Coordinates of C-alpha atoms (C1' of nucleotides) in Angstrom, one line a residue:
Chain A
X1 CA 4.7 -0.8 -35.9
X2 CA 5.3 -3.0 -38.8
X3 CA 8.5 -4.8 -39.0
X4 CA 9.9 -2.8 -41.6
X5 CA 9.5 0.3 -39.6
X6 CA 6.4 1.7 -41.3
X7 CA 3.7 2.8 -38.8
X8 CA 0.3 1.8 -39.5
X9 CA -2.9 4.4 -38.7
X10 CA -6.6 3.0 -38.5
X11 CA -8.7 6.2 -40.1
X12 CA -12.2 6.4 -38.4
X13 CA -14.7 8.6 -40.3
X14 CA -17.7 8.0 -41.8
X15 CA -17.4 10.8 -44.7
X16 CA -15.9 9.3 -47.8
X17 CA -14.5 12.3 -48.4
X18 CA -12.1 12.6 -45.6
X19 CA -11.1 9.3 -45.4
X20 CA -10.2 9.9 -49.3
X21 CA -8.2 12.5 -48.4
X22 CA -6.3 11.3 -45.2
X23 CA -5.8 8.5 -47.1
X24 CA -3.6 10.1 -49.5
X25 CA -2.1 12.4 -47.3
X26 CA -0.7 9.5 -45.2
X27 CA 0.4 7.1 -47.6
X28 CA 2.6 10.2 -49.4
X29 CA 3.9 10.7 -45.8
X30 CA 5.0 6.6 -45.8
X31 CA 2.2 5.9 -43.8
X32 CA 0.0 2.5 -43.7
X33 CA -3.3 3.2 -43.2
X34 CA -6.4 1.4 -42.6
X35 CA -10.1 2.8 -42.4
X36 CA -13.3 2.2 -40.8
X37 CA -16.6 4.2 -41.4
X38 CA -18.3 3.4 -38.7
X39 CA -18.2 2.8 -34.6
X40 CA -18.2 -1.3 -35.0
X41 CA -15.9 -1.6 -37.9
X42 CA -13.3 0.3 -35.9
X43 CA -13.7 -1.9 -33.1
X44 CA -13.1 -4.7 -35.9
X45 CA -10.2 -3.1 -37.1
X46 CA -8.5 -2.5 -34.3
X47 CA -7.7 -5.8 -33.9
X48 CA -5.4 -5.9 -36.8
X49 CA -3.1 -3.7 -33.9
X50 CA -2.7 -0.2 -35.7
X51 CA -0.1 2.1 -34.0
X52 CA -2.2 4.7 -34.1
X53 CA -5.7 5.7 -34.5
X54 CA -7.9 8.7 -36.0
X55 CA -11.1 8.8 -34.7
X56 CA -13.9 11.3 -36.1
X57 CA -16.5 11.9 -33.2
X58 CA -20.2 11.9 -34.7
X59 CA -20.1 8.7 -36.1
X60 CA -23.8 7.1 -37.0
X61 CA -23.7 4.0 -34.8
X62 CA -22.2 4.3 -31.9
X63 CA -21.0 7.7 -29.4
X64 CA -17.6 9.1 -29.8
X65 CA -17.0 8.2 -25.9
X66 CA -18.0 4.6 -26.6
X67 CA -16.0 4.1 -29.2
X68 CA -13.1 5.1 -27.7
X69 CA -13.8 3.1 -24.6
X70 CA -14.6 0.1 -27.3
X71 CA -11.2 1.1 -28.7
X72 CA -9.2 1.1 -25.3
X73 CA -10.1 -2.3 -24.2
X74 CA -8.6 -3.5 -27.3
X75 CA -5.4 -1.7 -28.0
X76 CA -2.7 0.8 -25.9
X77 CA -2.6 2.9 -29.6
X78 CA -2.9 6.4 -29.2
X79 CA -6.2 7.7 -30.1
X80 CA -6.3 11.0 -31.9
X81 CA -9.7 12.5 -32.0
X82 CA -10.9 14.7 -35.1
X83 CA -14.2 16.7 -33.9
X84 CA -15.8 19.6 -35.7
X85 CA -16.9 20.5 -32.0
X86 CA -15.1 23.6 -30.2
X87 CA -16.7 22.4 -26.7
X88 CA -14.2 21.9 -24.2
X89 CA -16.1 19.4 -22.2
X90 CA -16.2 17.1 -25.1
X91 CA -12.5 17.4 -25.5
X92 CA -12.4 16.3 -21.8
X93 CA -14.9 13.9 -22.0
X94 CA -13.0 12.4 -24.8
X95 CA -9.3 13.0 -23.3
X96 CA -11.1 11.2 -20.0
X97 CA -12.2 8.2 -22.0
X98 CA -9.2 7.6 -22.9
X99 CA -7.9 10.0 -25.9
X100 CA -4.3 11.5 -25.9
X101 CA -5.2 14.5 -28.6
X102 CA -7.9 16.3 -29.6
X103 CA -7.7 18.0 -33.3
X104 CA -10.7 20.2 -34.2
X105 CA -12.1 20.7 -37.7
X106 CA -10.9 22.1 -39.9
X107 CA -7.0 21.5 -39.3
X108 CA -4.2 22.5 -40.8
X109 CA -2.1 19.2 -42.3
X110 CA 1.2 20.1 -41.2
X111 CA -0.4 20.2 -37.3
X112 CA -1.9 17.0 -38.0
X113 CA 0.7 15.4 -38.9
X114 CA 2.9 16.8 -36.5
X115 CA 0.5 16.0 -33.3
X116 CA 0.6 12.1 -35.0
X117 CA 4.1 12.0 -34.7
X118 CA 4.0 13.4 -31.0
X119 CA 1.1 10.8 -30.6
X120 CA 3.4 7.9 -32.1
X121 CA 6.4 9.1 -30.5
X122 CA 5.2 9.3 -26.9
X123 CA 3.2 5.9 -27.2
X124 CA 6.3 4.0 -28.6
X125 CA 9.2 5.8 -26.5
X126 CA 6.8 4.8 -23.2
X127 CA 7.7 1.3 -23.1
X128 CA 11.7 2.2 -23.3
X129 CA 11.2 4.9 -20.6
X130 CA 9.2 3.2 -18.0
X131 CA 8.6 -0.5 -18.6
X132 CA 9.2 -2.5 -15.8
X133 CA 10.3 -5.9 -16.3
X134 CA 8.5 -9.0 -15.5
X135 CA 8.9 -9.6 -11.5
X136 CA 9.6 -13.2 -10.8
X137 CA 8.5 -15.7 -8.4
X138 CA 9.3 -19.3 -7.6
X139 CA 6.0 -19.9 -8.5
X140 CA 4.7 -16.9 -10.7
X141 CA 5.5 -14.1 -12.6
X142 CA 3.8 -10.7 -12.8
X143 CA 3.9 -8.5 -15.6
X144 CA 3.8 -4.8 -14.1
X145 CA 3.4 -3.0 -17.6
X146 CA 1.2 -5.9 -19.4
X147 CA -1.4 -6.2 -16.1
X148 CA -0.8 -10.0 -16.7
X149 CA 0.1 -12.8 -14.6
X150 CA 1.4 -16.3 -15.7
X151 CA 1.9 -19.7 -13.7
X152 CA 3.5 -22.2 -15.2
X153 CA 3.6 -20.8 -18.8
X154 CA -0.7 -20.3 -18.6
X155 CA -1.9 -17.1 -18.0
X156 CA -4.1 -16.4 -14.3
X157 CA -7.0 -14.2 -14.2
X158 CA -7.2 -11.4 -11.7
X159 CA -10.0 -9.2 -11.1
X160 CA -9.5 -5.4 -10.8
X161 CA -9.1 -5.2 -7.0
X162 CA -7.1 -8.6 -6.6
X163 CA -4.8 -6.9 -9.1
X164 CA -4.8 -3.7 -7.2
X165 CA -3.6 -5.2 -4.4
X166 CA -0.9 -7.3 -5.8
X167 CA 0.4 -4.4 -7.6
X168 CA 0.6 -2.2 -4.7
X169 CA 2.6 -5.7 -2.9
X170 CA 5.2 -5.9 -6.0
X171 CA 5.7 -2.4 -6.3
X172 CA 7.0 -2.1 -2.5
X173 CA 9.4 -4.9 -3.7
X174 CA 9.6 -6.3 -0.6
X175 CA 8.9 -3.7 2.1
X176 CA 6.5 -4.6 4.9
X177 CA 2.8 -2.3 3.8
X178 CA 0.6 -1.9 6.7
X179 CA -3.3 -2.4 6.2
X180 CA -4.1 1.5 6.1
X181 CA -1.3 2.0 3.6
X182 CA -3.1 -0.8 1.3
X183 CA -6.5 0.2 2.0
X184 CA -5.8 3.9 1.0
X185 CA -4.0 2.8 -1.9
X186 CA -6.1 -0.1 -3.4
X187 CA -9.6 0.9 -2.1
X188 CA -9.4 4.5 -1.0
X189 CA -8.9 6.6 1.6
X190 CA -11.7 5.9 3.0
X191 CA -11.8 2.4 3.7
X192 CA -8.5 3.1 5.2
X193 CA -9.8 0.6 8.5
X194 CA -11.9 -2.3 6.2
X195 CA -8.9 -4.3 7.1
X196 CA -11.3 -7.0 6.1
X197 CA -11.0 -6.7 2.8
X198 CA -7.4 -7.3 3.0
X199 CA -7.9 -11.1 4.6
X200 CA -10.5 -11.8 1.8
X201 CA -8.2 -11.0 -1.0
X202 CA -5.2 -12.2 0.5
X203 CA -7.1 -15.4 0.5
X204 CA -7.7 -15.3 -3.2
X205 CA -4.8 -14.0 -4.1
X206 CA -2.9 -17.3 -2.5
X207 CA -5.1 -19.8 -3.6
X208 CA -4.6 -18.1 -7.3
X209 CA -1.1 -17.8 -7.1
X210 CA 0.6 -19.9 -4.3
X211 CA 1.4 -23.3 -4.4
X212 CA -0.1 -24.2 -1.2
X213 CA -2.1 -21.2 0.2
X214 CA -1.7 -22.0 3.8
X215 CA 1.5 -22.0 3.8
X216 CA 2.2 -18.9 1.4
X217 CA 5.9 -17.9 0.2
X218 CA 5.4 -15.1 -1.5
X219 CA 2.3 -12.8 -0.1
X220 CA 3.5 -12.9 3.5
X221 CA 1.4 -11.7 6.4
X222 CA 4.1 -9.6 9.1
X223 CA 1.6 -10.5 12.4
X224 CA 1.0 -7.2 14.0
X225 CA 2.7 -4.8 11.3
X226 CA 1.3 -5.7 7.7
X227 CA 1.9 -7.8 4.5
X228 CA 4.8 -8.5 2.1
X229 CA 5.7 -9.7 -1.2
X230 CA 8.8 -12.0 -1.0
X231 CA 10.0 -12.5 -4.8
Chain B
X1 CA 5.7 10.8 3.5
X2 CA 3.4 11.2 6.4
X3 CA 3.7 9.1 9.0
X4 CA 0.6 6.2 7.7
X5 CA 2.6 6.1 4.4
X6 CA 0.7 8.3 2.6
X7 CA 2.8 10.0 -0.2
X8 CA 1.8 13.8 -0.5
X9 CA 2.1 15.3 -4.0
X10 CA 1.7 19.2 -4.7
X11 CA -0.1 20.1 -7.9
X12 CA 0.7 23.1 -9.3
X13 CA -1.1 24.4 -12.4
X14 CA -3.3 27.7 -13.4
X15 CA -5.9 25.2 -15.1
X16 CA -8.6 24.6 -12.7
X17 CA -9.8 21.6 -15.2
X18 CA -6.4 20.2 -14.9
X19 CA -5.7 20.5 -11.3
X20 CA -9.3 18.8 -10.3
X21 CA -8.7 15.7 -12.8
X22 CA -5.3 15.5 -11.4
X23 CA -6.7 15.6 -7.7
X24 CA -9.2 13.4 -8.7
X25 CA -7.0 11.3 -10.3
X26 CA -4.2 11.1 -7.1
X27 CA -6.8 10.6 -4.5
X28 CA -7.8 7.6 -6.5
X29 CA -4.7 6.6 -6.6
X30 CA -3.8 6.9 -2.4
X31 CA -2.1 9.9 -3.0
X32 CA -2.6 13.3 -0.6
X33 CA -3.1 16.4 -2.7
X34 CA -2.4 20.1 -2.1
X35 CA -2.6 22.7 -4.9
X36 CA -1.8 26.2 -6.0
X37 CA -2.3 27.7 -9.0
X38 CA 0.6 30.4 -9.9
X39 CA 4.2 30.0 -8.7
X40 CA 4.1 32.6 -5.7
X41 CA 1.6 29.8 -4.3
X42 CA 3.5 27.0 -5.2
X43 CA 6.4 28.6 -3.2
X44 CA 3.8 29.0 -0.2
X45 CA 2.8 25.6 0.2
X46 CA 6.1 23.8 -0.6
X47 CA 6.7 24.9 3.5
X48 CA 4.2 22.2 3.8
X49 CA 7.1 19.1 2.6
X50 CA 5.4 17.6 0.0
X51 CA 6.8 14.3 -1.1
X52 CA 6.9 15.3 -5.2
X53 CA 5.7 18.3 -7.0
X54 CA 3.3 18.1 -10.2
X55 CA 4.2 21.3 -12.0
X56 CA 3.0 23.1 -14.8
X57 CA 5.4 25.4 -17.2
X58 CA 3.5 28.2 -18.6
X59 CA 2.4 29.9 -15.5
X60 CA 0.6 33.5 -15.2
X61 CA 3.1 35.7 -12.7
X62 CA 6.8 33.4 -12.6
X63 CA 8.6 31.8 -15.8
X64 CA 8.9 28.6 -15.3
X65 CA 12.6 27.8 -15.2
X66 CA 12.4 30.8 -11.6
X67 CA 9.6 28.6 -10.2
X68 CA 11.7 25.3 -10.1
X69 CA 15.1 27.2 -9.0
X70 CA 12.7 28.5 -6.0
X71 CA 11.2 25.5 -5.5
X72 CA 14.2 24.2 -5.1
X73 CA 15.7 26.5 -2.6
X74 CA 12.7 24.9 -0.1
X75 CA 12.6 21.2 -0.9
X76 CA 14.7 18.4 -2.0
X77 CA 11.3 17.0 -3.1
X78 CA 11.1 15.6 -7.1
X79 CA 9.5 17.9 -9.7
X80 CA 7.5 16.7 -12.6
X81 CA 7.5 19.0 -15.1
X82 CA 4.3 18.9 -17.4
X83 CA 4.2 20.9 -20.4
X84 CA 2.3 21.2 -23.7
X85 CA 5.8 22.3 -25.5
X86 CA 7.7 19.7 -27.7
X87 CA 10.8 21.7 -27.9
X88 CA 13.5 19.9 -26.5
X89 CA 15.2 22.9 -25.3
X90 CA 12.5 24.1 -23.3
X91 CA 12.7 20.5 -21.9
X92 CA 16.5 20.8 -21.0
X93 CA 16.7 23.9 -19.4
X94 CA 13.9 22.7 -17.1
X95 CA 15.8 19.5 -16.2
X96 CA 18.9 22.0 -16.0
X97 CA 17.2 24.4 -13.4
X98 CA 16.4 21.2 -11.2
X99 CA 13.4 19.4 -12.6
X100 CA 13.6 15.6 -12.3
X101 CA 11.3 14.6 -15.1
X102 CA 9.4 16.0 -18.2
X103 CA 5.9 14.7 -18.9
X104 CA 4.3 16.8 -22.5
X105 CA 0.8 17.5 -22.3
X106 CA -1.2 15.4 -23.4
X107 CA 0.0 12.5 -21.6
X108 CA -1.6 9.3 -20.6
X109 CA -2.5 8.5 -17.1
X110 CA -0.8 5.4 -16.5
X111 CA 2.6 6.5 -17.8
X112 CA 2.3 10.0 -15.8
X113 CA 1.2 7.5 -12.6
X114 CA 4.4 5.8 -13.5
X115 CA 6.7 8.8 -13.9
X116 CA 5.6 9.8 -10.9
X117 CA 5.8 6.4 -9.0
X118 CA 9.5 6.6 -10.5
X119 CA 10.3 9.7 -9.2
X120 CA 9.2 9.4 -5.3
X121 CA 10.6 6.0 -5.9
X122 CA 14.0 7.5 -6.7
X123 CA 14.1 10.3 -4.1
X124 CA 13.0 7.7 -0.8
X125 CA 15.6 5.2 -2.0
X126 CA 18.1 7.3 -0.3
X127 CA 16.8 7.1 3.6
X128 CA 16.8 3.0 3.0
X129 CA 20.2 3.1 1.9
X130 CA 21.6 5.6 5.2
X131 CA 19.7 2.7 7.2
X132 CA 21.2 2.7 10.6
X133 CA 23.4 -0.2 11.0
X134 CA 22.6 -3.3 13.8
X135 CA 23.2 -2.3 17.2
X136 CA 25.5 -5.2 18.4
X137 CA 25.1 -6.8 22.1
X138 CA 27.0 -10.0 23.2
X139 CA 24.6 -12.8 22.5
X140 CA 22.7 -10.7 19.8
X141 CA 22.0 -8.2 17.6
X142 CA 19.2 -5.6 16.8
X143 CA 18.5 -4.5 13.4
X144 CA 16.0 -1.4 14.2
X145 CA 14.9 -0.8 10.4
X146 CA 14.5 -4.4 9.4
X147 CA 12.4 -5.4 13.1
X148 CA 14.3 -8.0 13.0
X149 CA 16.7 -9.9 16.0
X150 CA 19.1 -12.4 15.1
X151 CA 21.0 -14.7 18.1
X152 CA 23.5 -17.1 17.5
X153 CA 22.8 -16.1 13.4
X154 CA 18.8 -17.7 13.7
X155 CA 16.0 -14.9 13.9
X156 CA 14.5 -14.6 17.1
X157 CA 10.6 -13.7 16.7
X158 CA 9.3 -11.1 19.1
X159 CA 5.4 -10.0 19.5
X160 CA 4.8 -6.1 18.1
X161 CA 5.0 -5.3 22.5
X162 CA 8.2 -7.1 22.7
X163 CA 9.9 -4.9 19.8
X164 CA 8.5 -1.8 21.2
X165 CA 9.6 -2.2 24.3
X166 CA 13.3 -3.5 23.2
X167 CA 13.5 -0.3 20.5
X168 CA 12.9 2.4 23.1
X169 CA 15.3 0.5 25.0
X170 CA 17.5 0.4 22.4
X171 CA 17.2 3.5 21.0
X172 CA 17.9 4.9 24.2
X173 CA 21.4 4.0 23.9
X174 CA 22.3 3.0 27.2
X175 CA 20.6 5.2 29.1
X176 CA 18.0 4.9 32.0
X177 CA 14.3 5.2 31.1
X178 CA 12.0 5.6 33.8
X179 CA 9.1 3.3 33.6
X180 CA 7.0 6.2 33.4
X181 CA 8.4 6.9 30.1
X182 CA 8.6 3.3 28.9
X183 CA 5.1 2.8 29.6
X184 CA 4.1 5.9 27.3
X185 CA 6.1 5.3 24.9
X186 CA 5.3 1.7 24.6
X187 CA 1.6 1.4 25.7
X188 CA 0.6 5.0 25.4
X189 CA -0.1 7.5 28.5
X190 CA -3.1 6.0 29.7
X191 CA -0.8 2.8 31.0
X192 CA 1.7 5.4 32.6
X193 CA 1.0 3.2 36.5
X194 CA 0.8 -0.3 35.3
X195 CA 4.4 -0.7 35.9
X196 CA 3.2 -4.6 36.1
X197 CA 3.6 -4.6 32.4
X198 CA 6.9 -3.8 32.3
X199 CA 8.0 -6.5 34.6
X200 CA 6.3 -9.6 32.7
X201 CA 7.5 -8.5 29.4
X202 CA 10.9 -7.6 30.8
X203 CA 10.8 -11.5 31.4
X204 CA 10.3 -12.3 28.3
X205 CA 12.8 -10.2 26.1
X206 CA 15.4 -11.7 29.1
X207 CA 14.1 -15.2 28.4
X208 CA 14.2 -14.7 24.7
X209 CA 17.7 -12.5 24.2
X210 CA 20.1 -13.2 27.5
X211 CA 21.7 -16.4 27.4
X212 CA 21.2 -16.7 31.7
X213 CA 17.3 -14.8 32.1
X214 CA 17.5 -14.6 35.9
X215 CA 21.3 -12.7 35.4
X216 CA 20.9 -10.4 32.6
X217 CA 23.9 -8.6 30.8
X218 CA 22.1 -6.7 28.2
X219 CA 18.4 -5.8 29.5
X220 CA 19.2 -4.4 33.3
X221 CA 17.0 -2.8 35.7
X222 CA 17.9 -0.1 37.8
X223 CA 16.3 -0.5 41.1
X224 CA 14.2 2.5 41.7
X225 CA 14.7 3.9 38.6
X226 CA 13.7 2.0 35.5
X227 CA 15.4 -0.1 33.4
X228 CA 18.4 -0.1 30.8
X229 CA 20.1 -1.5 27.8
X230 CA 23.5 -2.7 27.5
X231 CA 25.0 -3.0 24.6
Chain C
dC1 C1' -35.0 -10.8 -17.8
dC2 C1' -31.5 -13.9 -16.7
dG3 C1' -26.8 -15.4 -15.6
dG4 C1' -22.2 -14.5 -14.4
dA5 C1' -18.4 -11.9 -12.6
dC6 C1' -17.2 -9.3 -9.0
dC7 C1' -17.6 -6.9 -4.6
dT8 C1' -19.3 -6.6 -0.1
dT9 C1' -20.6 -8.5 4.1
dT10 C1' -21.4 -12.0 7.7
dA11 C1' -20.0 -15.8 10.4
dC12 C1' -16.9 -18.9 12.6
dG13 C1' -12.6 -21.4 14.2
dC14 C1' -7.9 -21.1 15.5
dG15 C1' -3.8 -19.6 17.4
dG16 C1' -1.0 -16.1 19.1
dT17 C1' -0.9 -12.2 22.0
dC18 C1' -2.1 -9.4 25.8
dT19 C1' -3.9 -8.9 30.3
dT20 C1' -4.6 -10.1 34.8
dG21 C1' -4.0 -12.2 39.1
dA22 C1' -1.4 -14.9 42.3
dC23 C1' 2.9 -16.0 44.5
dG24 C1' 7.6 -15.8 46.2
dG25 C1' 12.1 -13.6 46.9
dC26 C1' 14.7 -9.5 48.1
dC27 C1' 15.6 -5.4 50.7
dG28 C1' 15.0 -1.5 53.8
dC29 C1' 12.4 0.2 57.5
dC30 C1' 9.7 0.4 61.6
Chain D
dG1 C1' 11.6 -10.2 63.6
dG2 C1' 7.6 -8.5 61.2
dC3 C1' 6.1 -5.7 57.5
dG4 C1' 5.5 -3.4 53.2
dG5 C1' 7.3 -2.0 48.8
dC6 C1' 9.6 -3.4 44.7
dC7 C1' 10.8 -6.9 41.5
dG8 C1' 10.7 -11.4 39.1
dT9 C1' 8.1 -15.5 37.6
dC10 C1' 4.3 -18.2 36.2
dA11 C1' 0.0 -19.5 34.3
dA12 C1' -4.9 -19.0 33.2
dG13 C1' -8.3 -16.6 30.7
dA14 C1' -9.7 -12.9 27.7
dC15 C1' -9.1 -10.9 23.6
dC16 C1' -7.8 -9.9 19.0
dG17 C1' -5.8 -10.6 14.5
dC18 C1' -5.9 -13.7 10.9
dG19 C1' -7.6 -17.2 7.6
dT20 C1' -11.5 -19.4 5.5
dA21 C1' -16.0 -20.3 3.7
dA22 C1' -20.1 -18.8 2.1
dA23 C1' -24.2 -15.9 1.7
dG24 C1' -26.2 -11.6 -0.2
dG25 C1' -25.9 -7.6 -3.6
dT26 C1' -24.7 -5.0 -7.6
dC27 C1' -23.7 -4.3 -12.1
dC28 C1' -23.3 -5.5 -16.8
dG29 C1' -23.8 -8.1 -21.1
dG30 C1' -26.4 -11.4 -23.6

DNA sequence: CCGGACCTTTACGCGGTCTTGACGGCCGCC
DNA sequence: GGCGGCCGTCAAGACCGCGTAAAGGTCCGG
C-alpha cells in the first residue's frame, strides 16, 4: 500500500479488452492499478510491490501455475486468479501454487470487488495478527515472519533445511528439542532416527551464525537429551 | 502431545479435497493427523485427546456453533475454526460457543501454520507455568522440570543415568524403592539383576550431591531393601 | 551440457559415558 | 574363626554420541 492509503492492483490479462475494463472499474473504486499482458511482464511488474494481483490463467507465454510460482518468489501479495475454466483441479492446482482466490469467468463486479477486499484485508491484517518480532541474539538476529537472518547489520544466507531447523530451535524459545522431535518436524516423520543430519546442520548452522563454532552460545547441544536455542 | 513431542491435530471437514491437502500439509509439517468428516465423527474421535482441532463450519448433520459446544464438553483442546463466511457475526458466535480462533477460507498456508502454532502454543503454556517447584534437600536442590541440580547456588552436571536414577528417587518422595524397581525404571526390565549398577552410580550421585560421600544424609540405602531419598 | 547450490552419505577423531571386573569392608551365619 | 552375601569403591576398557571434514549425488538454471 501506498503511503497515502491507496492500494495498488497489478492486472494480468492478455485481452485488451478486459484490462480496459478492469481498469476503469478500479480506478472509479480509488484503486491504483498497474497491468501486464503477458506471463514475463508480470513477473516484471511485480517488482514495483503491488498489494494485490489479478492474474488471468491462459496467458500466451508462460502456464497459469508458473506464473504464479514466478509471482510468489517475488512478492507476499495476494494473487487472485480470473479463469474461464469451471475445473476444480485447476482451481486447486492454482490455490496449491500459491493463489488465495479463484474468480471464474464471467463474474459479477460487485463479487469481484468484494473477494479483492477480502484478498487485501486478510493479506494486510496478517502481519498485525501474527507477526512475530525479530528474535535476538548476542550475535544474530532472526526474523521469524521475513525468513531472514542478519549478523552484524549484513544479511546471512540459509538454505531451506538449515532454516528449517533453526526455526523449529527459535520457536521452542528455549526448550530442550530432542533429535526425533527435530527430525519429524524438519525432515519428516520418517527420518525421525537420521540423527545425522542433525550434527551436519548443527555444524553449519554455527559456523554461519556463531562467533566461534566450537564453542557455540546460542545453538546448544543438551548431551544425552537434545538441542537448544539460548537467545 | 504424545509422549516423542509429536503435536496431534484433529481435522474436521466434509471436503475430502480439503481434509487430504490439510493432512498432507500437517504431516509435512511434523504434525499427527486424525480426521472425520461430519460432527458426530468429530465427537468420536476427540476421545482420542488431540492436541488442537481444525474445524470446519458448514457441516452436513450438526450446526456448527453444537459441534464446538460438544467438542468442548470432551476436550480443553484449541479449535480453529475455518470458514468461507465473512460475516463477522457468524465469526463471534463461534468464538462465543468456545472456538479459539477464526481462519476464512481461502487462507494462506503459512498464516493458518501460524494460527495454529499460536494456538497449541497458547494452550501448553499452561503445564510450564504449574511446573513443580524444586525439591529442596540440605546441600542441594532438584529442579525435576528444568533437569537441572544446583549445590551451593553452582549447577552440578549429572550424565542422562545419573538423573534417572536421582528422579525416581526423587519422585519417590521418600519412600523405599526396591532395586528391582530402580533397575526397571532406570535401565529397563532386562537389567532387573544387575543390582551392580545401582551400587557404582549410587557412588557417584553421593560423590557428586552429599557433602561427606561415605556418610550420606540425602541418598540412603536400606540394607536389604533398596535405597531412599531424604529430603 | 555444464556449473553451482544443496542434500545426502561416508569416514574419522575425540571425549564423555557406560559397563565390567576386581577388591575390600561389614555383618550375620554356620 | 571361617565363610558367604551384601554393599561401597576404584579403575580400565568398551562403547556411543557428538563434531568435523569431505566426497558423491541430485536437481535446476544458464
Amino acid at each position: 500500500m501506498t503511503d497515502d492509503g491507496t492500494t495498488t492492483v497489478l492486472v494480468v490479462d492478455d485481452d485488451p479488452q478486459v484490462v480496459r475494463a478492469l481498469r476503469i472499474c478500479l480506478n472509479a473504486h480509488g484503486y491504483r492499478v498497474l497491468t501486464a499482458s503477458d506471463g514475463a511482464a508480470a513477473l516484471r511488474a511485480a517488482d514495483q510491490g503491488p498489494d494485490v494481483v489479478v492474474l488471468d490463467l491462459g496467458l500466451p507465454d508462460l502456464d497459469g501455475v508458473d506464473v504464479i510460482t514466478g509471482l510468489r518468489r517475488v512478492t507476499t501479495a495476494p494473487i487472485v486468479v480470473l479463469s474461464a475454466r469451471l475445473d476444480s483441479a485447476d482451481k486447486v492446482r492454482a490455490l496449491d501454487a500459491g493463489a488465495d482466490d479463484y474468480v471464474t469467468k464471467p463474474f459479477g463486479v460487485d463479487e469481484f470487488l468484494a473477494r479483492l477486499r477480502a484478498a487485501v484485508r486478510r493479506s494486510t491484517r496478517r502481519p498485525a495478527e501474527v507477526a512475530e518480532p525479530p528474535v535476538r541474539a548476542a550475535s544474530f538476529t532472526v526474523d521469524l515472519t521475513a525468513k531472514k537472518i542478519h549478523r552484524d547489520g549484513v544479511e546471512v544466507h540459509l538454505t531451506p533445511t538449515e532454516w528449517g531447523l533453526l526455526e523449529a530451535l527459535v520457536r521452542a524459545g528455549g526448550e530442550v528439542l530432542s533429535p526425533q522431535r527435530l527430525l519429524t518436524q524438519v525432515w519428516g516423520p520418517t527420518y525421525a532416527s537420521a540423527t545425522h543430519y542433525l550434527r551436519v546442520y548443527l555444524v553449519q548452522l554455527r559456523r554461519k551464525l556463531e562467533p566461534d563454532p566450537a564453542h557455540p552460545r546460542h545453538l546448544l547441544t543438551e548431551p544425552g537429551r537434545g538441542y537448544r536455542f539460548q537467545p
